[in-house]
Short mmCIF file of C-alpha atoms in Angstrom, two decimals:
data_model
loop_
_atom_site.label_atom_id
_atom_site.label_comp_id
_atom_site.label_asym_id
_atom_site.label_seq_id
_atom_site.Cartn_x
_atom_site.Cartn_y
_atom_site.Cartn_z
CA MET A 2 2.96 5.80 -28.38
CA GLY A 3 3.12 2.88 -30.75
CA ALA A 4 -0.25 3.75 -32.25
CA PRO A 5 -0.30 7.39 -33.42
CA GLY A 6 -3.33 6.88 -35.65
CA ALA A 7 -5.38 5.46 -32.81
CA ALA A 8 -4.12 7.92 -30.18
CA GLU A 9 -4.84 10.83 -32.51
CA ALA A 10 -8.35 9.55 -33.17
CA ARG A 11 -9.04 9.31 -29.43
CA GLU A 12 -7.58 12.77 -28.90
CA ARG A 13 -9.99 14.21 -31.48
CA ILE A 14 -12.88 12.36 -29.86
CA ARG A 15 -11.87 13.61 -26.40
CA ARG A 16 -11.75 17.22 -27.65
CA GLY A 17 -15.17 16.84 -29.27
CA GLU A 18 -13.77 17.20 -32.80
CA HIS A 19 -15.07 13.79 -33.77
CA ALA A 20 -18.55 13.17 -32.40
CA GLY A 21 -19.97 10.63 -34.86
CA PRO A 22 -19.69 6.89 -35.49
CA THR A 23 -16.20 5.41 -35.54
CA ALA A 24 -16.45 3.16 -38.62
CA GLY A 25 -13.45 3.92 -40.82
CA LEU A 26 -11.59 5.79 -38.08
CA ALA A 27 -7.90 4.88 -37.54
CA PRO A 28 -7.85 2.12 -40.16
CA GLY A 29 -5.99 -1.00 -39.07
CA TYR A 30 -6.64 -0.47 -35.37
CA ALA A 31 -9.13 -2.71 -33.61
CA GLN A 32 -12.24 -1.11 -32.13
CA ALA A 33 -14.14 -2.42 -29.13
CA ASN A 34 -17.59 -2.61 -27.57
CA LEU A 35 -17.85 -1.04 -24.11
CA VAL A 36 -19.96 -2.08 -21.13
CA ILE A 37 -19.49 -0.42 -17.72
CA LEU A 38 -21.21 -1.64 -14.56
CA PRO A 39 -20.75 -1.70 -10.77
CA GLU A 40 -18.25 -4.14 -9.26
CA GLU A 41 -21.10 -5.80 -7.37
CA HIS A 42 -22.21 -7.39 -10.66
CA ALA A 43 -18.83 -7.62 -12.39
CA LEU A 44 -18.06 -11.24 -11.48
CA ASP A 45 -21.43 -12.47 -12.77
CA PHE A 46 -21.06 -10.43 -15.96
CA LEU A 47 -17.53 -11.73 -16.49
CA ARG A 48 -18.79 -15.29 -16.08
CA PHE A 49 -21.53 -14.53 -18.60
CA CYS A 50 -18.90 -13.43 -21.12
CA VAL A 51 -16.70 -16.50 -20.50
CA ARG A 52 -19.76 -18.73 -21.02
CA ASN A 53 -20.75 -17.01 -24.26
CA PRO A 54 -17.46 -16.25 -25.99
CA LYS A 55 -18.89 -15.92 -29.51
CA PRO A 56 -21.12 -12.90 -28.76
CA CYS A 57 -18.96 -11.70 -25.81
CA PRO A 58 -15.25 -12.01 -26.68
CA LEU A 59 -13.41 -10.38 -23.75
CA LEU A 60 -10.55 -8.13 -24.78
CA GLU A 61 -9.98 -6.34 -21.46
CA VAL A 62 -11.50 -5.76 -18.02
CA THR A 63 -10.27 -2.76 -16.03
CA ASP A 64 -9.41 -2.61 -12.36
CA THR A 65 -12.35 -1.49 -10.25
CA GLY A 66 -12.52 2.31 -10.32
CA SER A 67 -9.97 2.67 -13.12
CA PRO A 68 -11.05 4.09 -16.49
CA VAL A 69 -7.69 3.17 -18.06
CA PRO A 70 -7.55 0.12 -20.38
CA ARG A 71 -3.92 -0.76 -19.71
CA THR A 72 -3.68 -3.50 -22.31
CA LEU A 73 -5.65 -2.02 -25.19
CA ALA A 74 -4.62 1.63 -24.82
CA PRO A 75 -2.66 2.63 -21.70
CA GLY A 76 -2.92 6.33 -22.58
CA ALA A 77 -6.70 6.34 -22.96
CA ASP A 78 -9.52 7.32 -20.61
CA LEU A 79 -12.74 5.36 -21.05
CA ARG A 80 -14.77 8.23 -19.52
CA THR A 81 -13.99 10.60 -22.39
CA ASP A 82 -12.57 8.66 -25.33
CA VAL A 83 -15.76 7.24 -26.81
CA PRO A 84 -17.72 9.69 -29.03
CA ARG A 85 -21.07 8.97 -27.43
CA TYR A 86 -22.25 6.92 -24.46
CA ARG A 87 -25.57 5.53 -23.32
CA VAL A 88 -26.44 5.67 -19.63
CA TYR A 89 -29.09 3.26 -18.36
CA GLU A 90 -30.73 3.23 -14.94
CA ARG A 91 -32.66 0.05 -14.12
CA GLY A 92 -32.58 -0.80 -17.83
CA LYS A 93 -34.01 2.55 -18.96
CA LEU A 94 -32.00 4.87 -21.22
CA VAL A 95 -31.70 8.14 -19.31
CA GLU A 96 -28.92 9.99 -21.11
CA GLU A 97 -26.70 9.85 -24.20
CA PRO A 98 -23.73 12.07 -23.27
CA ALA A 99 -20.40 12.76 -25.00
CA ASP A 100 -18.50 11.92 -21.82
CA ILE A 101 -19.33 10.20 -18.54
CA LEU A 102 -17.10 12.20 -16.19
CA PRO A 103 -20.06 13.28 -14.00
CA ARG A 104 -21.28 9.67 -13.87
CA TRP A 105 -17.97 8.10 -12.88
CA ARG A 106 -17.79 6.23 -9.56
CA GLY A 107 -15.05 4.36 -7.73
CA ASP A 108 -16.93 1.05 -7.95
CA LEU A 109 -17.26 0.89 -11.74
CA VAL A 110 -15.64 -1.80 -13.90
CA CYS A 111 -15.18 -1.41 -17.68
CA PHE A 112 -15.51 -4.35 -20.07
CA LEU A 113 -14.10 -4.07 -23.58
CA LEU A 114 -15.37 -6.68 -26.02
CA GLY A 115 -14.41 -7.56 -29.58
CA CYS A 116 -16.15 -5.75 -32.45
CA SER A 117 -17.11 -6.93 -35.93
CA PHE A 118 -15.23 -4.09 -37.66
CA THR A 119 -12.05 -6.19 -37.53
CA PHE A 120 -13.45 -9.15 -39.44
CA GLU A 121 -15.39 -6.84 -41.77
CA ARG A 122 -12.11 -5.25 -42.82
CA ALA A 123 -10.71 -8.74 -43.39
CA LEU A 124 -13.75 -9.67 -45.49
CA LEU A 125 -13.25 -6.57 -47.65
CA ALA A 126 -9.54 -7.30 -47.95
CA ALA A 127 -10.46 -10.78 -49.18
CA GLY A 128 -12.62 -9.28 -51.92
CA LEU A 129 -15.95 -9.92 -50.19
CA ARG A 130 -18.52 -7.13 -50.25
CA LEU A 131 -20.40 -5.75 -47.26
CA ALA A 132 -23.97 -5.32 -48.49
CA HIS A 133 -24.96 -2.93 -45.69
CA VAL A 134 -22.02 -0.64 -46.43
CA GLU A 135 -22.74 -0.65 -50.17
CA GLN A 136 -26.38 0.15 -49.43
CA GLY A 137 -25.43 2.91 -46.96
CA ARG A 138 -27.11 1.25 -44.00
CA ASN A 139 -26.27 -0.12 -40.57
CA VAL A 140 -25.76 -3.86 -40.42
CA PRO A 141 -29.09 -5.64 -39.71
CA MET A 142 -29.26 -7.39 -36.33
CA TYR A 143 -31.79 -9.95 -35.12
CA VAL A 144 -32.81 -11.39 -31.76
CA THR A 145 -32.70 -15.19 -32.13
CA ASN A 146 -34.42 -18.09 -30.38
CA ARG A 147 -31.07 -19.28 -29.00
CA ARG A 148 -30.56 -18.65 -25.30
CA CYS A 149 -27.17 -17.61 -24.02
CA ALA A 150 -25.76 -19.58 -21.07
CA PRO A 151 -26.96 -17.47 -18.11
CA SER A 152 -24.95 -16.13 -15.16
CA GLY A 153 -26.56 -14.55 -12.11
CA PRO A 154 -28.93 -11.79 -13.28
CA PHE A 155 -27.55 -11.93 -16.82
CA ALA A 156 -29.63 -13.98 -19.25
CA GLY A 157 -31.15 -13.52 -22.66
CA PRO A 158 -31.14 -14.46 -26.31
CA LEU A 159 -28.23 -14.48 -28.72
CA VAL A 160 -28.33 -11.47 -31.04
CA VAL A 161 -26.82 -11.94 -34.49
CA SER A 162 -25.76 -9.66 -37.32
CA MET A 163 -26.44 -10.68 -40.93
CA ARG A 164 -24.37 -10.24 -44.08
CA PRO A 165 -25.57 -11.80 -47.35
CA TYR A 166 -23.21 -13.68 -49.66
CA ARG A 167 -23.41 -15.76 -52.80
CA PRO A 168 -23.11 -19.51 -52.20
CA GLU A 169 -19.62 -19.63 -53.68
CA GLU A 170 -18.53 -16.77 -51.37
CA VAL A 171 -19.77 -18.39 -48.15
CA PRO A 172 -16.74 -20.63 -47.53
CA ARG A 173 -14.38 -17.66 -47.86
CA ALA A 174 -16.56 -15.51 -45.58
CA VAL A 175 -16.44 -18.30 -42.98
CA SER A 176 -12.71 -18.97 -43.15
CA VAL A 177 -11.70 -15.29 -43.22
CA SER A 178 -13.81 -14.31 -40.19
CA ALA A 179 -12.84 -17.50 -38.32
CA ARG A 180 -9.30 -16.13 -38.12
CA TYR A 181 -10.52 -13.57 -35.56
CA PRO A 182 -12.06 -15.53 -32.65
CA ALA A 183 -11.60 -12.47 -30.40
CA MET A 184 -13.80 -10.47 -32.79
CA HIS A 185 -16.79 -12.88 -32.88
CA GLY A 186 -14.95 -15.29 -35.21
CA ALA A 187 -16.72 -17.58 -37.67
CA PRO A 188 -20.46 -17.26 -38.35
CA VAL A 189 -22.86 -19.11 -36.05
CA HIS A 190 -25.31 -19.98 -38.82
CA VAL A 191 -25.58 -20.04 -42.60
CA GLY A 192 -28.75 -19.97 -44.60
CA ARG A 193 -32.00 -20.53 -42.69
CA PRO A 194 -33.25 -17.51 -40.71
CA GLU A 195 -36.33 -19.44 -39.52
CA ALA A 196 -34.08 -21.97 -37.77
CA LEU A 197 -32.88 -19.08 -35.61
CA GLY A 198 -36.44 -17.93 -35.01
CA ILE A 199 -36.09 -14.97 -37.38
CA LYS A 200 -39.45 -14.52 -39.09
CA ASP A 201 -38.69 -11.69 -41.49
CA LEU A 202 -35.21 -10.68 -42.64
CA GLY A 203 -36.77 -7.42 -43.81
CA ARG A 204 -37.57 -6.41 -40.22
CA PRO A 205 -34.39 -6.51 -38.14
CA ASP A 206 -34.59 -5.86 -34.39
CA PHE A 207 -31.65 -3.43 -34.58
CA GLY A 208 -29.95 -1.68 -37.50
CA ASP A 209 -31.43 -1.53 -40.98
CA ALA A 210 -32.78 -4.09 -43.43
CA VAL A 211 -30.53 -4.79 -46.41
CA ILE A 212 -31.56 -6.05 -49.82
CA LEU A 213 -30.33 -9.54 -50.67
CA GLY A 214 -29.07 -9.95 -54.22
CA GLU A 215 -30.31 -12.73 -56.52
CA GLY A 216 -29.36 -16.10 -55.02
CA GLU A 217 -27.62 -14.62 -51.99
CA ILE A 218 -27.68 -16.52 -48.70
CA PRO A 219 -27.95 -14.82 -45.29
CA VAL A 220 -24.90 -15.48 -43.10
CA PHE A 221 -25.22 -14.81 -39.37
CA TRP A 222 -22.51 -13.82 -36.91
CA ALA A 223 -22.76 -13.55 -33.12
CA CYS A 224 -23.15 -9.86 -32.31
CA GLY A 225 -21.76 -7.55 -29.62
CA VAL A 226 -25.26 -6.22 -28.99
CA THR A 227 -25.90 -9.47 -27.09
CA PRO A 228 -23.98 -8.52 -23.91
CA GLN A 229 -25.42 -5.01 -23.99
CA ALA A 230 -28.99 -6.29 -24.26
CA VAL A 231 -28.35 -8.77 -21.46
CA ALA A 232 -26.81 -6.09 -19.22
CA LEU A 233 -29.86 -3.86 -19.75
CA GLN A 234 -32.50 -6.50 -19.10
CA ALA A 235 -30.76 -7.36 -15.80
CA GLY A 236 -32.21 -4.05 -14.57
CA LEU A 237 -29.10 -2.93 -12.67
CA PRO A 238 -29.19 0.52 -11.04
CA LEU A 239 -26.51 1.72 -13.48
CA VAL A 240 -25.11 0.42 -16.77
CA ILE A 241 -23.14 2.53 -19.23
CA THR A 242 -22.35 1.46 -22.80
CA HIS A 243 -21.05 3.05 -25.97
CA SER A 244 -23.77 4.38 -28.26
CA PRO A 245 -24.32 2.05 -31.25
CA GLY A 246 -21.56 2.49 -33.83
CA HIS A 247 -19.61 4.82 -31.54
CA MET A 248 -16.91 2.39 -30.49
CA PHE A 249 -13.68 2.63 -28.50
CA VAL A 250 -10.58 2.85 -30.74
CA THR A 251 -7.73 0.74 -29.32
CA ASP A 252 -3.96 0.85 -29.85
CA ARG A 253 -3.98 -2.79 -30.91
CA ARG A 254 -3.75 -3.69 -34.58
CA ASP A 255 -6.46 -5.83 -36.15
CA ALA A 256 -3.69 -8.24 -37.15
CA GLU A 257 -2.74 -8.82 -33.51
CA TYR A 258 -6.01 -10.70 -33.10
CA GLU A 259 -5.52 -12.93 -36.11
CA VAL A 260 -4.82 -16.59 -35.38
CA MET B 10 -24.17 -38.27 -22.84
CA GLY B 11 -22.46 -37.22 -26.03
CA ALA B 12 -19.03 -38.07 -24.63
CA PRO B 13 -18.99 -41.67 -23.36
CA GLY B 14 -15.20 -41.92 -23.40
CA ALA B 15 -14.83 -38.83 -21.25
CA ALA B 16 -17.74 -39.65 -18.92
CA GLU B 17 -16.39 -43.17 -18.44
CA ALA B 18 -12.92 -41.84 -17.64
CA ARG B 19 -14.36 -39.48 -15.01
CA GLU B 20 -16.47 -42.31 -13.58
CA ARG B 21 -13.35 -44.44 -13.13
CA ILE B 22 -11.54 -41.52 -11.53
CA ARG B 23 -14.48 -40.86 -9.19
CA ARG B 24 -14.54 -44.51 -8.10
CA GLY B 25 -10.79 -44.45 -7.46
CA GLU B 26 -10.08 -46.90 -10.28
CA HIS B 27 -7.86 -44.41 -12.05
CA ALA B 28 -5.65 -42.52 -9.61
CA GLY B 29 -2.70 -41.52 -11.78
CA PRO B 30 -1.91 -38.84 -14.36
CA THR B 31 -4.47 -38.29 -17.11
CA ALA B 32 -2.18 -38.08 -20.17
CA GLY B 33 -3.57 -40.45 -22.80
CA LEU B 34 -6.93 -40.83 -21.04
CA ALA B 35 -10.09 -40.46 -23.20
CA PRO B 36 -8.19 -39.63 -26.41
CA GLY B 37 -9.76 -36.83 -28.42
CA TYR B 38 -11.35 -35.12 -25.42
CA ALA B 39 -9.85 -31.88 -24.16
CA GLN B 40 -8.42 -31.83 -20.65
CA ALA B 41 -8.26 -28.77 -18.42
CA ASN B 42 -6.25 -27.14 -15.65
CA LEU B 43 -8.22 -26.50 -12.44
CA VAL B 44 -7.92 -23.64 -9.95
CA ILE B 45 -10.47 -23.23 -7.13
CA LEU B 46 -10.57 -20.21 -4.84
CA PRO B 47 -13.00 -18.19 -2.70
CA GLU B 48 -15.42 -15.82 -4.44
CA GLU B 49 -13.83 -12.92 -2.58
CA HIS B 50 -10.85 -13.19 -4.92
CA ALA B 51 -12.61 -14.56 -8.01
CA LEU B 52 -13.08 -11.24 -9.81
CA ASP B 53 -9.40 -10.33 -9.47
CA PHE B 54 -8.34 -13.79 -10.59
CA LEU B 55 -10.70 -13.66 -13.57
CA ARG B 56 -9.25 -10.29 -14.55
CA PHE B 57 -5.77 -11.78 -14.24
CA CYS B 58 -6.75 -14.53 -16.69
CA VAL B 59 -8.32 -12.08 -19.17
CA ARG B 60 -5.13 -9.98 -19.04
CA ASN B 61 -2.87 -12.97 -19.63
CA PRO B 62 -4.75 -15.13 -22.12
CA LYS B 63 -1.72 -17.06 -23.40
CA PRO B 64 -0.86 -18.72 -20.06
CA CYS B 65 -4.45 -18.49 -18.71
CA PRO B 66 -6.96 -19.39 -21.45
CA LEU B 67 -10.35 -19.46 -19.72
CA LEU B 68 -12.55 -22.38 -20.70
CA GLU B 69 -15.14 -22.14 -17.93
CA VAL B 70 -15.88 -20.48 -14.60
CA THR B 71 -18.51 -22.09 -12.36
CA ASP B 72 -21.24 -20.36 -10.41
CA THR B 73 -20.19 -19.59 -6.85
CA GLY B 74 -20.70 -22.71 -4.74
CA SER B 75 -21.32 -25.00 -7.72
CA PRO B 76 -18.85 -27.81 -8.50
CA VAL B 77 -20.58 -28.51 -11.84
CA PRO B 78 -18.89 -27.30 -15.05
CA ARG B 79 -22.06 -26.88 -17.08
CA THR B 80 -20.34 -26.08 -20.36
CA LEU B 81 -17.42 -28.50 -20.32
CA ALA B 82 -19.13 -31.48 -18.66
CA PRO B 83 -22.61 -30.97 -17.20
CA GLY B 84 -22.59 -34.44 -15.60
CA ALA B 85 -19.29 -33.95 -13.77
CA ASP B 86 -18.44 -32.98 -10.20
CA LEU B 87 -15.22 -31.01 -9.79
CA ARG B 88 -14.91 -32.16 -6.16
CA THR B 89 -14.40 -35.81 -7.11
CA ASP B 90 -13.61 -36.09 -10.82
CA VAL B 91 -9.93 -35.13 -10.79
CA PRO B 92 -7.57 -37.99 -9.80
CA ARG B 93 -5.56 -35.92 -7.34
CA TYR B 94 -5.84 -32.42 -5.93
CA ARG B 95 -3.51 -30.05 -4.15
CA VAL B 96 -4.84 -28.01 -1.24
CA TYR B 97 -2.93 -24.85 -0.30
CA GLU B 98 -3.44 -22.67 2.75
CA ARG B 99 -1.74 -19.26 2.61
CA GLY B 100 0.37 -20.59 -0.26
CA LYS B 101 1.56 -23.70 1.61
CA LEU B 102 0.73 -27.20 0.33
CA VAL B 103 -1.15 -28.89 3.18
CA GLU B 104 -2.76 -31.89 1.52
CA GLU B 105 -2.87 -33.86 -1.74
CA PRO B 106 -6.21 -35.71 -1.56
CA ALA B 107 -8.11 -37.83 -4.11
CA ASP B 108 -11.26 -35.77 -3.57
CA ILE B 109 -12.06 -32.42 -1.96
CA LEU B 110 -15.53 -33.19 -0.60
CA PRO B 111 -14.49 -32.34 3.01
CA ARG B 112 -12.92 -29.09 1.79
CA TRP B 113 -15.88 -27.86 -0.24
CA ARG B 114 -17.52 -24.56 0.76
CA GLY B 115 -20.41 -22.53 -0.59
CA ASP B 116 -18.15 -19.60 -1.49
CA LEU B 117 -15.79 -21.46 -3.82
CA VAL B 118 -15.45 -20.73 -7.55
CA CYS B 119 -13.84 -23.19 -10.00
CA PHE B 120 -11.73 -22.01 -12.94
CA LEU B 121 -11.03 -24.42 -15.79
CA LEU B 122 -8.18 -23.38 -18.07
CA GLY B 123 -6.86 -24.76 -21.35
CA CYS B 124 -4.20 -27.48 -21.24
CA SER B 125 -1.30 -28.24 -23.57
CA PHE B 126 -2.41 -31.84 -24.16
CA THR B 127 -4.70 -30.63 -26.96
CA PHE B 128 -1.98 -28.99 -29.02
CA GLU B 129 0.47 -31.80 -28.18
CA ARG B 130 -1.94 -34.27 -29.78
CA ALA B 131 -2.14 -31.98 -32.81
CA LEU B 132 1.67 -31.80 -32.99
CA LEU B 133 1.88 -35.61 -32.95
CA ALA B 134 -0.86 -35.85 -35.57
CA ALA B 135 1.21 -33.50 -37.74
CA GLY B 136 4.19 -35.82 -37.49
CA LEU B 137 6.08 -33.75 -34.92
CA ARG B 138 7.71 -35.61 -32.03
CA LEU B 139 7.37 -34.77 -28.34
CA ALA B 140 10.87 -35.14 -26.94
CA HIS B 141 9.73 -35.40 -23.32
CA VAL B 142 7.31 -38.21 -24.15
CA GLU B 143 9.93 -40.10 -26.15
CA GLN B 144 12.36 -39.70 -23.24
CA GLY B 145 9.75 -40.79 -20.70
CA ARG B 146 9.79 -37.51 -18.79
CA ASN B 147 7.48 -34.68 -17.81
CA VAL B 148 7.66 -31.62 -20.04
CA PRO B 149 10.31 -29.17 -18.73
CA MET B 150 8.93 -25.87 -17.44
CA TYR B 151 10.81 -22.65 -16.67
CA VAL B 152 10.07 -19.47 -14.76
CA THR B 153 10.86 -16.57 -17.12
CA ASN B 154 11.85 -12.93 -16.64
CA ARG B 155 8.58 -11.81 -18.25
CA ARG B 156 6.02 -10.41 -15.82
CA CYS B 157 2.36 -11.17 -16.30
CA ALA B 158 -0.05 -8.22 -16.26
CA PRO B 159 -1.06 -8.12 -12.57
CA SER B 160 -4.56 -7.99 -11.05
CA GLY B 161 -5.19 -7.33 -7.37
CA PRO B 162 -3.11 -9.79 -5.32
CA PHE B 163 -2.29 -11.86 -8.41
CA ALA B 164 1.11 -11.11 -9.94
CA GLY B 165 4.14 -13.05 -11.03
CA PRO B 166 6.29 -14.28 -13.87
CA LEU B 167 5.23 -16.10 -17.00
CA VAL B 168 6.03 -19.82 -16.79
CA VAL B 169 6.76 -21.59 -20.08
CA SER B 170 7.02 -25.19 -21.21
CA MET B 171 9.73 -26.20 -23.69
CA ARG B 172 9.68 -28.64 -26.59
CA PRO B 173 12.73 -28.93 -28.86
CA TYR B 174 12.41 -29.07 -32.65
CA ARG B 175 14.66 -29.04 -35.68
CA PRO B 176 14.78 -25.69 -37.50
CA GLU B 177 12.75 -27.04 -40.41
CA GLU B 178 10.07 -28.31 -37.98
CA VAL B 179 9.63 -25.01 -36.13
CA PRO B 180 7.21 -23.39 -38.61
CA ARG B 181 4.92 -26.43 -38.49
CA ALA B 182 5.06 -26.55 -34.69
CA VAL B 183 4.06 -22.88 -34.61
CA SER B 184 1.23 -23.10 -37.11
CA VAL B 185 -0.23 -26.33 -35.72
CA SER B 186 -0.34 -25.11 -32.10
CA ALA B 187 -1.58 -21.66 -33.17
CA ARG B 188 -4.83 -23.31 -34.24
CA TYR B 189 -5.70 -23.79 -30.55
CA PRO B 190 -5.67 -20.33 -28.93
CA ALA B 191 -7.83 -21.69 -26.07
CA MET B 192 -5.08 -24.22 -25.30
CA HIS B 193 -2.15 -21.76 -25.04
CA GLY B 194 -1.94 -21.37 -28.83
CA ALA B 195 1.26 -20.52 -30.68
CA PRO B 196 4.63 -20.47 -28.89
CA VAL B 197 5.67 -17.27 -27.12
CA HIS B 198 9.35 -17.63 -28.02
CA VAL B 199 11.64 -19.58 -30.31
CA GLY B 200 15.32 -20.16 -29.82
CA ARG B 201 17.04 -18.07 -27.14
CA PRO B 202 16.42 -19.24 -23.55
CA GLU B 203 18.65 -16.45 -22.16
CA ALA B 204 16.31 -13.84 -23.65
CA LEU B 205 13.62 -15.24 -21.35
CA GLY B 206 16.01 -15.22 -18.38
CA ILE B 207 16.47 -19.00 -18.49
CA LYS B 208 20.08 -19.68 -17.51
CA ASP B 209 20.25 -23.44 -17.91
CA LEU B 210 17.84 -25.53 -19.99
CA GLY B 211 19.17 -28.56 -18.10
CA ARG B 212 17.67 -27.29 -14.84
CA PRO B 213 13.95 -26.65 -15.31
CA ASP B 214 11.96 -25.11 -12.46
CA PHE B 215 9.21 -27.73 -12.86
CA GLY B 216 9.10 -31.06 -14.69
CA ASP B 217 12.19 -32.80 -16.02
CA ALA B 218 15.09 -31.80 -18.24
CA VAL B 219 15.01 -33.25 -21.74
CA ILE B 220 17.95 -33.89 -24.03
CA LEU B 221 18.03 -31.71 -27.15
CA GLY B 222 19.01 -33.54 -30.33
CA GLU B 223 21.80 -32.28 -32.62
CA GLY B 224 20.81 -28.88 -34.02
CA GLU B 225 17.45 -28.77 -32.24
CA ILE B 226 16.06 -25.42 -31.13
CA PRO B 227 14.10 -24.90 -27.89
CA VAL B 228 10.53 -23.71 -28.53
CA PHE B 229 8.64 -22.17 -25.61
CA TRP B 230 4.89 -22.15 -24.99
CA ALA B 231 2.98 -20.25 -22.29
CA CYS B 232 2.19 -22.77 -19.56
CA GLY B 233 -0.83 -23.44 -17.35
CA VAL B 234 1.44 -23.57 -14.31
CA THR B 235 1.51 -19.75 -14.52
CA PRO B 236 -1.96 -19.14 -13.02
CA GLN B 237 -1.38 -21.81 -10.38
CA ALA B 238 1.93 -20.25 -9.30
CA VAL B 239 0.33 -16.82 -9.21
CA ALA B 240 -2.64 -18.07 -7.17
CA LEU B 241 -0.27 -19.63 -4.63
CA GLN B 242 2.02 -16.64 -4.21
CA ALA B 243 -1.04 -14.46 -3.53
CA GLY B 244 -1.13 -16.23 -0.15
CA LEU B 245 -4.91 -16.68 -0.02
CA PRO B 246 -6.34 -18.62 2.94
CA LEU B 247 -7.41 -21.41 0.57
CA VAL B 248 -6.53 -22.39 -2.99
CA ILE B 249 -7.19 -25.83 -4.49
CA THR B 250 -5.70 -27.02 -7.79
CA HIS B 251 -5.31 -30.29 -9.65
CA SER B 252 -2.08 -32.12 -8.90
CA PRO B 253 0.43 -31.73 -11.78
CA GLY B 254 -0.50 -34.00 -14.69
CA HIS B 255 -3.77 -35.02 -13.01
CA MET B 256 -6.11 -32.94 -15.15
CA PHE B 257 -9.88 -32.65 -15.51
CA VAL B 258 -11.23 -34.61 -18.51
CA THR B 259 -13.96 -32.64 -20.31
CA ASP B 260 -16.79 -33.71 -22.64
CA ARG B 261 -15.52 -31.31 -25.29
CA ARG B 262 -13.55 -32.59 -28.24
CA ASP B 263 -10.09 -31.20 -28.93
CA ALA B 264 -11.37 -30.28 -32.39
CA GLU B 265 -14.04 -27.99 -30.91
CA TYR B 266 -11.25 -25.63 -29.88
CA GLU B 267 -9.60 -25.53 -33.29
CA VAL B 268 -9.91 -22.26 -35.20
#
């Protein structure tokens, strides 16, 4: 019980007392992306993550059939401790439940992947704004023209998130986020959306558009939506993920992932 | 062919012109530990590595049946490009060949893991000595009383390497090696061998003892022998590794792994 804030947050989520997004919950504790799929495809998906560490930084992989993330939160249950899940069958969203107890099977493997909240907190702590937060929006995300290194049925483009900064802020944004390689790390691109195949910053593929201030430059980070999108397009019989913004709260401190 | 030095080194190894240890070969290019095992056990071994990232930093995992490390060196062949291999059957060393072409099977998966050479070069570049190199010995390695997080048949103690430094050098040794989390990163312990269950620094479990200078403190790093030892004790029908010190030379620069 070294993480009362995190354990309490999960307890409230499990009891249905917190059903919304997890941004701002249990400050200081790292949150994680969740992907659950059958063991039959786990090795290929794991190889996909190892080959694409920027969008898919592996924090933990559970034993087959176990919903307990022993490293990140040994007292947690991944079937109940995320506020909202998405259940996909053959790539189609079929359900968005508050728990996945009825869906659980003995052949499922849970993947927990790093989340941008950790480096966003570090950016704020370094005096750098988050435009999407100030504008009350979700971070804008874009499908790029960069292909991930494929693995078995898992293939697809890199998805990036964008945060605008003034030219003199860019070096600090790079160096601060680079300290967290397990949470997507340094940006993958600074400045030219068209070089990534992004035609219109005002029309993100996921999330909301944000307004760039005078002279601000778009800075792009590899995004945890990448492995989710790739898992869906593989068309597996069953894939379960967290619902966007409804992350898993771990017992690990953000600072534990700082290098 | 962006890495002529590395490709040339592998070519010489493949032709049998370089049969010895790889320390000092292709300076500036990262080298890697190699573990090869049947796909049947690959998922459990991958989970073991994800759970123990300090001793087992994953650089690449090949497709089942493919000896080509597409990320680290797309022109290489892992069956021929390591100077010497060790072949184990049910945990027993049965052969130490210069190639594994006759041993290759369609169900094998190759794991390439980070190697201490990268941070050792960084230590030297920062003006820090390597006692074992100066004394003409292999780095001393010790089995500790710390258990790795297990996965399936893979379980065992953390193995560490030791490099002695003066008290005023320790902070620099920590911060320099910490920049390479994919190459074991920062030390796991500074100063008290007995706290790790090491009874006698003069009797390492692997490698050679080194003489500590007046006032020097032993500094311990997680060691790539850990996953090898764990793979052997699992008693699988077949495990192939590189022979100690005979690493795989990659096309990737040391600096690419710096954060």
